[in-house]
CSV table of C-alpha atoms in Angstrom, one decimal:
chain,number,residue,atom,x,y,z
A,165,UNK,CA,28.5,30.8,-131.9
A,166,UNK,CA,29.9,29.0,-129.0
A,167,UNK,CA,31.6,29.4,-125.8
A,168,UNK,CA,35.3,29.1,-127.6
A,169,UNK,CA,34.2,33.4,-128.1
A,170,UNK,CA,35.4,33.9,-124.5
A,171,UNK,CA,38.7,34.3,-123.8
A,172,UNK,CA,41.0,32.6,-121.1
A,173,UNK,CA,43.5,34.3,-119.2
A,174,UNK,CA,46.2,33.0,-117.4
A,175,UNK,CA,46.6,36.4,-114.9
A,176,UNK,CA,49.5,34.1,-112.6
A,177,UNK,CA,51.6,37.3,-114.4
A,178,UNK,CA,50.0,39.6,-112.1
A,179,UNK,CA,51.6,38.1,-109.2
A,180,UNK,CA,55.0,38.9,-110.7
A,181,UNK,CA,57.6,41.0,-109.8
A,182,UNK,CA,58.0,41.6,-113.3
A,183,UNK,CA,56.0,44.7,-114.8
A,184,UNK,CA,56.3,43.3,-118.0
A,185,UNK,CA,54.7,40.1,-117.1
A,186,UNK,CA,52.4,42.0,-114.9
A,187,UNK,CA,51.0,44.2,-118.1
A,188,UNK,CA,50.9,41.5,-120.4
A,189,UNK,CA,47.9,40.2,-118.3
A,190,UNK,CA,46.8,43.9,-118.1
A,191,UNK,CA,46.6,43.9,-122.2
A,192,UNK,CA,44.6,40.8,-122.3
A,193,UNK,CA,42.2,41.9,-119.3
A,194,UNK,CA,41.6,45.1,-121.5
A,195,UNK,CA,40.8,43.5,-124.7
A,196,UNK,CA,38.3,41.1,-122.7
A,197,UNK,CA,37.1,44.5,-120.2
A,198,UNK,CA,35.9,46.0,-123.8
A,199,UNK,CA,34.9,43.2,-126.1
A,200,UNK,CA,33.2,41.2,-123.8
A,201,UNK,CA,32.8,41.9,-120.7
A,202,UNK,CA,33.0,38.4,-119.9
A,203,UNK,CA,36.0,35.7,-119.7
A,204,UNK,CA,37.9,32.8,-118.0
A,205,UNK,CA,41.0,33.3,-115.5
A,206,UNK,CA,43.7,30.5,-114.7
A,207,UNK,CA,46.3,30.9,-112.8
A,208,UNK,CA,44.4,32.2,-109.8
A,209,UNK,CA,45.8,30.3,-106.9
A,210,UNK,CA,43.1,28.9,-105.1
A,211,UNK,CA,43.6,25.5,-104.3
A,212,UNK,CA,40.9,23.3,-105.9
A,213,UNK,CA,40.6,20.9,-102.8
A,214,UNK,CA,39.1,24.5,-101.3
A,215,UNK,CA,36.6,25.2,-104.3
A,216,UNK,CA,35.5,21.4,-103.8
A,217,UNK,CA,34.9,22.1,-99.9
A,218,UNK,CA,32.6,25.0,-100.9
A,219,UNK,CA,30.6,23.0,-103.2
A,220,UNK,CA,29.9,20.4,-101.1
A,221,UNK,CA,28.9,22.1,-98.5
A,222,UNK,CA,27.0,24.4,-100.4
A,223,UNK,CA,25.1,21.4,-101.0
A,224,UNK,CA,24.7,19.9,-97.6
A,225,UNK,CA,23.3,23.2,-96.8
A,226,UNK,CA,20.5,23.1,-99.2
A,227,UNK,CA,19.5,19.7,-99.0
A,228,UNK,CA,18.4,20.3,-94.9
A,229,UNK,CA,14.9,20.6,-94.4
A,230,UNK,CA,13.1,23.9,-95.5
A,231,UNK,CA,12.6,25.0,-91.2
A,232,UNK,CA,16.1,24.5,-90.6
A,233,UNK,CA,17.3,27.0,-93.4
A,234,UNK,CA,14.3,29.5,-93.0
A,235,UNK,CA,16.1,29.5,-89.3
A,236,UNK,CA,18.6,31.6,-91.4
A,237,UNK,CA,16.3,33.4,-93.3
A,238,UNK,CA,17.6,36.8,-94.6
A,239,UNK,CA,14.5,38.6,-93.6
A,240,UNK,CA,16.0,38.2,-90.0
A,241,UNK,CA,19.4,39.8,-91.3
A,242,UNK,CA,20.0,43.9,-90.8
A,243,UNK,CA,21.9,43.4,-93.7
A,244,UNK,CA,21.4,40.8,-96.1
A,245,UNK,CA,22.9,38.1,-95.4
A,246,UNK,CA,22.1,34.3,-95.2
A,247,UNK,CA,18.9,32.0,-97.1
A,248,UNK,CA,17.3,33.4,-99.8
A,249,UNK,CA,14.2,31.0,-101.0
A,250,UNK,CA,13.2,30.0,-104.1
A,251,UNK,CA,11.3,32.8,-106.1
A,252,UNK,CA,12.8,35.5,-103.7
A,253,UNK,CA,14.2,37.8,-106.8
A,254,UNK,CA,13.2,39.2,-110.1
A,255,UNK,CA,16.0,39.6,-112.3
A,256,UNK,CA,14.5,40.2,-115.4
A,257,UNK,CA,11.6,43.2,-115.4
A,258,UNK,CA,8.2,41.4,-116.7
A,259,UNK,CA,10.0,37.6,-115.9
A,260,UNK,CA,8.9,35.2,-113.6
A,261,UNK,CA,10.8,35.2,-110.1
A,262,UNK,CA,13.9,33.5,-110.5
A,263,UNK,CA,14.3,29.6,-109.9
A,264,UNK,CA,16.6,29.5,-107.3
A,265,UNK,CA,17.7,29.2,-103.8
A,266,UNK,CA,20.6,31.2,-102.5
A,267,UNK,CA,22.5,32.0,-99.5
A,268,UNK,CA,24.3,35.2,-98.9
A,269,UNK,CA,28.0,35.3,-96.8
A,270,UNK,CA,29.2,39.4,-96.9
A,271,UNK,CA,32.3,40.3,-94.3
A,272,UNK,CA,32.0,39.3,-91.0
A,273,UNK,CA,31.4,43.1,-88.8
A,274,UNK,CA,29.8,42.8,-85.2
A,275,UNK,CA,26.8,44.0,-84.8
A,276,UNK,CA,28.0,46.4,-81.9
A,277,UNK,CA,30.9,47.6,-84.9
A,278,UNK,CA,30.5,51.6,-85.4
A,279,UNK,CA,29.5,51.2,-89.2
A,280,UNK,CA,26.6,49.3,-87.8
A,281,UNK,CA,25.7,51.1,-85.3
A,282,UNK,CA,25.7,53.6,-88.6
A,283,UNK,CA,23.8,51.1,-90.7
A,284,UNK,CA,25.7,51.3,-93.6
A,285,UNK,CA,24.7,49.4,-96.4
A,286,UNK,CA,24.8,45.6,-96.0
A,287,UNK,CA,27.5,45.9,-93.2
A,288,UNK,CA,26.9,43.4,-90.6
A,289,UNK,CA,27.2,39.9,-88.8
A,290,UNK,CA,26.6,36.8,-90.7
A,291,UNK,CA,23.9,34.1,-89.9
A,292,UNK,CA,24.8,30.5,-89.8
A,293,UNK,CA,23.4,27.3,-90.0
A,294,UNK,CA,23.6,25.1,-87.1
A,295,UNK,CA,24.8,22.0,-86.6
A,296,UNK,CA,26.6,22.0,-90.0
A,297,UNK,CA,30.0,21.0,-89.2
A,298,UNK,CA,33.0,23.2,-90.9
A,299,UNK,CA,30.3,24.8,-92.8
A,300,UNK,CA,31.1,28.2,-91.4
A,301,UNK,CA,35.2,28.0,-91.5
A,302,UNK,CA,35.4,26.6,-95.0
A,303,UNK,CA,32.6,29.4,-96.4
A,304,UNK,CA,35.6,31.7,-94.7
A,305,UNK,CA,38.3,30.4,-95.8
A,306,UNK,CA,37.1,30.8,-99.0
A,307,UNK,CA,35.6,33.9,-98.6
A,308,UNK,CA,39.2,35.6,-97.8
A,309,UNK,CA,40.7,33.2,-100.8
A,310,UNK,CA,38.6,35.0,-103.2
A,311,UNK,CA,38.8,38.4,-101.7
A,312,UNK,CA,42.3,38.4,-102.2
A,313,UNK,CA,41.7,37.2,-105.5
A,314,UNK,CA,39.9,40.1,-106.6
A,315,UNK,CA,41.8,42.5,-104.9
A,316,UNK,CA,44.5,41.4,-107.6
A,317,UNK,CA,42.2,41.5,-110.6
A,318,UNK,CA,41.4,45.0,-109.7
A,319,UNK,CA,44.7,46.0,-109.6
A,320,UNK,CA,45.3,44.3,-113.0
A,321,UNK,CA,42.6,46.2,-114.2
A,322,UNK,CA,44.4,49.1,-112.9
A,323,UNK,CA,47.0,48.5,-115.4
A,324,UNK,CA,45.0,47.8,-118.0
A,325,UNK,CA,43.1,51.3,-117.7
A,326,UNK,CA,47.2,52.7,-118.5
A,327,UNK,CA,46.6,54.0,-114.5
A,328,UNK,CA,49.2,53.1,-111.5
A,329,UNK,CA,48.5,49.7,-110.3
A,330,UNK,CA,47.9,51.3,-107.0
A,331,UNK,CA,45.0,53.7,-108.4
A,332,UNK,CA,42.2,51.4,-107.0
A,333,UNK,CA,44.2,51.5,-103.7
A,334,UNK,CA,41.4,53.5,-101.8
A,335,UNK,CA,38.5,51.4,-103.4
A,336,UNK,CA,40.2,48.3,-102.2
A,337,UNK,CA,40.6,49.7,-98.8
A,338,UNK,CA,38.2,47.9,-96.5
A,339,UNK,CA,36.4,46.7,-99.7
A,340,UNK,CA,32.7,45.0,-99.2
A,341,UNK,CA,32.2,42.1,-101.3
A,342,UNK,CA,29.4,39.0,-101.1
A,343,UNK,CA,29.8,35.5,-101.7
A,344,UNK,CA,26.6,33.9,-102.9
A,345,UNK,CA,25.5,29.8,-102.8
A,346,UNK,CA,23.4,29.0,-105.0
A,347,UNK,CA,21.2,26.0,-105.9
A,348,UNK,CA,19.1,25.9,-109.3
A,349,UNK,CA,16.3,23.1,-109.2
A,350,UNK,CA,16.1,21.5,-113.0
A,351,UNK,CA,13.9,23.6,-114.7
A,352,UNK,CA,10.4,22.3,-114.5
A,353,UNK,CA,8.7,20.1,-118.2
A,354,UNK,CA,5.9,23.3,-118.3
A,355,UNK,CA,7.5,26.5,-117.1
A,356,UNK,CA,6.1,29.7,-116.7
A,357,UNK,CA,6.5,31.7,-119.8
A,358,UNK,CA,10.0,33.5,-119.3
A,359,UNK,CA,10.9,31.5,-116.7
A,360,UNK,CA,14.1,30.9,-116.1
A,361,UNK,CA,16.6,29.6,-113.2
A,362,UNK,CA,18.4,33.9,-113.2
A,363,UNK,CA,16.8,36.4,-115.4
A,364,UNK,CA,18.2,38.0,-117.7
A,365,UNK,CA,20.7,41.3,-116.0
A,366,UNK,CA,23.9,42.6,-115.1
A,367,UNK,CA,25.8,42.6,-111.7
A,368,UNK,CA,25.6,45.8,-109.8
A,369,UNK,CA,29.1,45.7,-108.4
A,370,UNK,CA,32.9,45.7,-109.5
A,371,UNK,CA,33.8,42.5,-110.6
A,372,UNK,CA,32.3,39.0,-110.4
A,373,UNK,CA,34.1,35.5,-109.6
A,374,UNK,CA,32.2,32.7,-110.4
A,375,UNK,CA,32.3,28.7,-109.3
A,376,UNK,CA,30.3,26.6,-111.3
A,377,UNK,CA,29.6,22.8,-111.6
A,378,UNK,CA,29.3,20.9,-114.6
A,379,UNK,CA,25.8,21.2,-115.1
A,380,UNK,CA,26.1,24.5,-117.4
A,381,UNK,CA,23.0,26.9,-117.9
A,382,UNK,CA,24.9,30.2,-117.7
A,383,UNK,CA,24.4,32.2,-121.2
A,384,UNK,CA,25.9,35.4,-121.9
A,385,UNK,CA,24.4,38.3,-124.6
A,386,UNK,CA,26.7,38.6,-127.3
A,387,UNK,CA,25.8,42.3,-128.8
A,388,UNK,CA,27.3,41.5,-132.0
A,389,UNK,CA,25.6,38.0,-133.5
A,390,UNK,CA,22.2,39.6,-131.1
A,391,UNK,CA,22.5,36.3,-129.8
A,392,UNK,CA,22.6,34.2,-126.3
A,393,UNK,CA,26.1,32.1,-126.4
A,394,UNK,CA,27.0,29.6,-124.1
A,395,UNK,CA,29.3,29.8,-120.8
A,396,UNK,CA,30.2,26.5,-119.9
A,397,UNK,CA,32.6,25.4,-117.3
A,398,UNK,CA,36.1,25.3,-117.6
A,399,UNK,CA,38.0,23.1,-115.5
A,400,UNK,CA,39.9,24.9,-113.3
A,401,UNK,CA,38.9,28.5,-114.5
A,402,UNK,CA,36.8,30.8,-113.3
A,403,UNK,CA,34.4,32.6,-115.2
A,404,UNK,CA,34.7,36.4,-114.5
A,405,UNK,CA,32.9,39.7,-115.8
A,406,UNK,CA,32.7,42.7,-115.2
A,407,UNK,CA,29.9,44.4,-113.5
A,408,UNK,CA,27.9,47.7,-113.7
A,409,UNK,CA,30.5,50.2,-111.3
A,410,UNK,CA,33.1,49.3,-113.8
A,411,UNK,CA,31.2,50.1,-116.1
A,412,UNK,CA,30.2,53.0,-115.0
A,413,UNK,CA,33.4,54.1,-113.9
A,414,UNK,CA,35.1,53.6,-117.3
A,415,UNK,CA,32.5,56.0,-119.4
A,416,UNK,CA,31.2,52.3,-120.5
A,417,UNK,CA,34.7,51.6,-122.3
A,418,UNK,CA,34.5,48.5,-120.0
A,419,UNK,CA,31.0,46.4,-120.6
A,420,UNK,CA,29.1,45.2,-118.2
A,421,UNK,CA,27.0,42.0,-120.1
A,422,UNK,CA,23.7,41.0,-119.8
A,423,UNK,CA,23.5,37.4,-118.9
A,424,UNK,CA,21.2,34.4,-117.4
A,425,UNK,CA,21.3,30.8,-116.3
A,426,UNK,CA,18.9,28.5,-118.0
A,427,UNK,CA,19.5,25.1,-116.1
A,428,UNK,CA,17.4,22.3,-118.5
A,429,UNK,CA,20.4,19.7,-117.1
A,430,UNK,CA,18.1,17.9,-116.0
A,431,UNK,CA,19.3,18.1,-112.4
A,432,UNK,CA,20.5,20.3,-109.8
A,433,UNK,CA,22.6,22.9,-110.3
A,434,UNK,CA,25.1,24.8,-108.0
A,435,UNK,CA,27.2,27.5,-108.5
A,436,UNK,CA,28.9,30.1,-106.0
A,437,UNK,CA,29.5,34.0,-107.3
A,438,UNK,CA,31.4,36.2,-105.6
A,439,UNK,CA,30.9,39.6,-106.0
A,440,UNK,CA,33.8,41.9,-105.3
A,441,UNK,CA,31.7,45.6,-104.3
A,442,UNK,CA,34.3,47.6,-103.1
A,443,UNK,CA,34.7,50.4,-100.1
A,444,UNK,CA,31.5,51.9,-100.0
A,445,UNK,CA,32.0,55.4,-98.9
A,446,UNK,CA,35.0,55.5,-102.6
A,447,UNK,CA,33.9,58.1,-104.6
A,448,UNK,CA,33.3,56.7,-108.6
A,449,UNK,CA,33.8,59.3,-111.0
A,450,UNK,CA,34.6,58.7,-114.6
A,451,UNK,CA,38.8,57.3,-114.7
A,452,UNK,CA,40.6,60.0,-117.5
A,453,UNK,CA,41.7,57.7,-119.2
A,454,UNK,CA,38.7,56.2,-120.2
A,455,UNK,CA,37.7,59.9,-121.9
A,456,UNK,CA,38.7,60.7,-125.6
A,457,UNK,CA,39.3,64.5,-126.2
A,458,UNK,CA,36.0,66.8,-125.9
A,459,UNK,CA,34.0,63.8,-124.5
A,460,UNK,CA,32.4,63.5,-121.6
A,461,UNK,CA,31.2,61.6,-118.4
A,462,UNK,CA,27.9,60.3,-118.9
A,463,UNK,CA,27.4,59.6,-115.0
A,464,UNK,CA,27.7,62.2,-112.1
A,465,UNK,CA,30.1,60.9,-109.5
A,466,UNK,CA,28.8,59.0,-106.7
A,467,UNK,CA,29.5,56.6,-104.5
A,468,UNK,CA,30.2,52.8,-104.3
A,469,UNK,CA,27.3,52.4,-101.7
A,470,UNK,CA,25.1,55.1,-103.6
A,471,UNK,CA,25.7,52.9,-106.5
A,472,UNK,CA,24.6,50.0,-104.8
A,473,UNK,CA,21.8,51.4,-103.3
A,474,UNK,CA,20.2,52.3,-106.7
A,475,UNK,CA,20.7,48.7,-107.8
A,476,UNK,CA,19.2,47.0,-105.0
A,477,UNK,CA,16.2,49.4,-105.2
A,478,UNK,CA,15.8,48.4,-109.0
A,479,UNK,CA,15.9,44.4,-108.1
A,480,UNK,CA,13.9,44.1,-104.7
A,481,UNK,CA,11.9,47.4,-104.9
């Protein structure tokens, strides 16, 4: 099985006055949202000179030397935000630490802001390189590109749930979301057993956008062959799922999909996720529509940042 299993939506109908284009994209997103879990959108809007500006200075950034970028080091963040080293997380319960570097960019809130003052989960100021040119404005320009971006797949998923488009309205309100640089070293001639560049997991949040070069390495669990199939690049696209508050918040109608990066390239390899969380304090209870007659929730309602919480605690505890 190949990567040809993944759809590719065009979602430009989402921007349409039209309802009827606007659903069509909803029909697609639900067939994807429940098969898969996983696809490719076109038709996003971003300009590509952008996505290019983010890679290379993703690049730049992790080619300085190792003092300059420990300067940034997340342990120094309230809230976790800038370098991550290599070996830092464990995706995969039992794995080795994952091969890869990783930088962390979240919403830029003072430090003196009520909410962290409050210290609300992974609210807070940025930390950023020095001395690295339009580093900063080009990691924020993209930033608000893609937080735009998901703020209108959510509302397509709205539609696609046979809910208002404006149901998500309150989640989207002063949403959190993290956009993550990351650099994958070629996996080494005698790895540890398991090793791999990402473990094996899903996301924690709402809904993943993901940049990737053209070195491949991301695999996705298909639960029908019980099989790893490829997710290659698509020019243009990017790759989207689904994560676990979707999930959640659908009675699992919605999948979130287990997936990992494997980079045997033979060279580097970057890629830059952006993970669209959501207001924290939104209450997630199970959407009606995603209940059949006599079934029932199989989570108790919480909280976006409750939700998060948990996840964190499962990866870093």
């Amino acid at each position: 099985m190949n990567s040809s299993t993944l759809p590719i939506i065009d979602i430009s109908g989402l921007r349409s006055p039209d309802p009827v284009d606007q659903h069509l994209v909803a029909e697609q997103l639900r067939q994807a949202c429940e098969q898969r879990g996983f696809f490719y959108i076109t038709g996003h809007g971003i300009d590509p000179a952008l996505i290019q500006s983010v890679f290379s200075a993703s690049q730049l950034f992790f080619d300085l030397p190792m003092i300059e970028k420990l300067a940034v080091d997340k342990k120094h963040s309230v809230c976790n935000r800038g370098y991550e080293p290599l070996k830092a997380q464990t995706l995969e319960v039992g794995a080795p630490p994952d091969l890869k570097e990783s930088f962390y960019v979240g919403t830029e809130v003072a430090a003196n802001d009520p909410r962290v003052l409050a210290k609300r989960f992974n609210t807070g100021p940025n930390q950023w390189p020095e001395n690295m040119g339009d580093f900063r404005g080009v990691m924020q320009s993209y930033y608000q590109a893609a937080y735009d971006l998901g703020a209108t797949l959510v509302r397509g998923l709205a539609l696609s749930l046979s809910v208002p488009i404006s149901h998500f309205d309150g989640y989207l309100k002063e949403a959190a979301a993290t956009l993550r640089l990351l650099h994958y070293p070629p996996q080494p001639a005698n790895p540890e057993a398991g090793e791999k560049g990402c473990g094996e997991h899903t996301d924690f949040g709402g809904v993943t956008l993901l940049l990737q070069d053209d070195a491949g390495g991301l695999q996705v669990w298909d639960k029908v062959s019980r099989s790893w199939i490829d997710a290659p690049p698509v020019p243009g696209a990017f790759t989207v799922n689904i994560g676990d508050l979707f999930a959640r918040w659908t009675n699992d109608r919605y999948v979130s999909t287990l997936h990992r990066v494997i980079n045997v390239s033979g060279r580097e390899r970057y890629s830059v996720p952006f993970f669209f969380t959501g207001n924290p304090l939104h209450k997630v209870e199970c959407i009606p529509t995603c209940l059949n007659e006599g079934e029932q929730p199989k989570y108790p309602a919480t909280t976006v940042e409750q939700h998060q919480i948990e996840c964190y605690r499962r990866t870093y505890g």
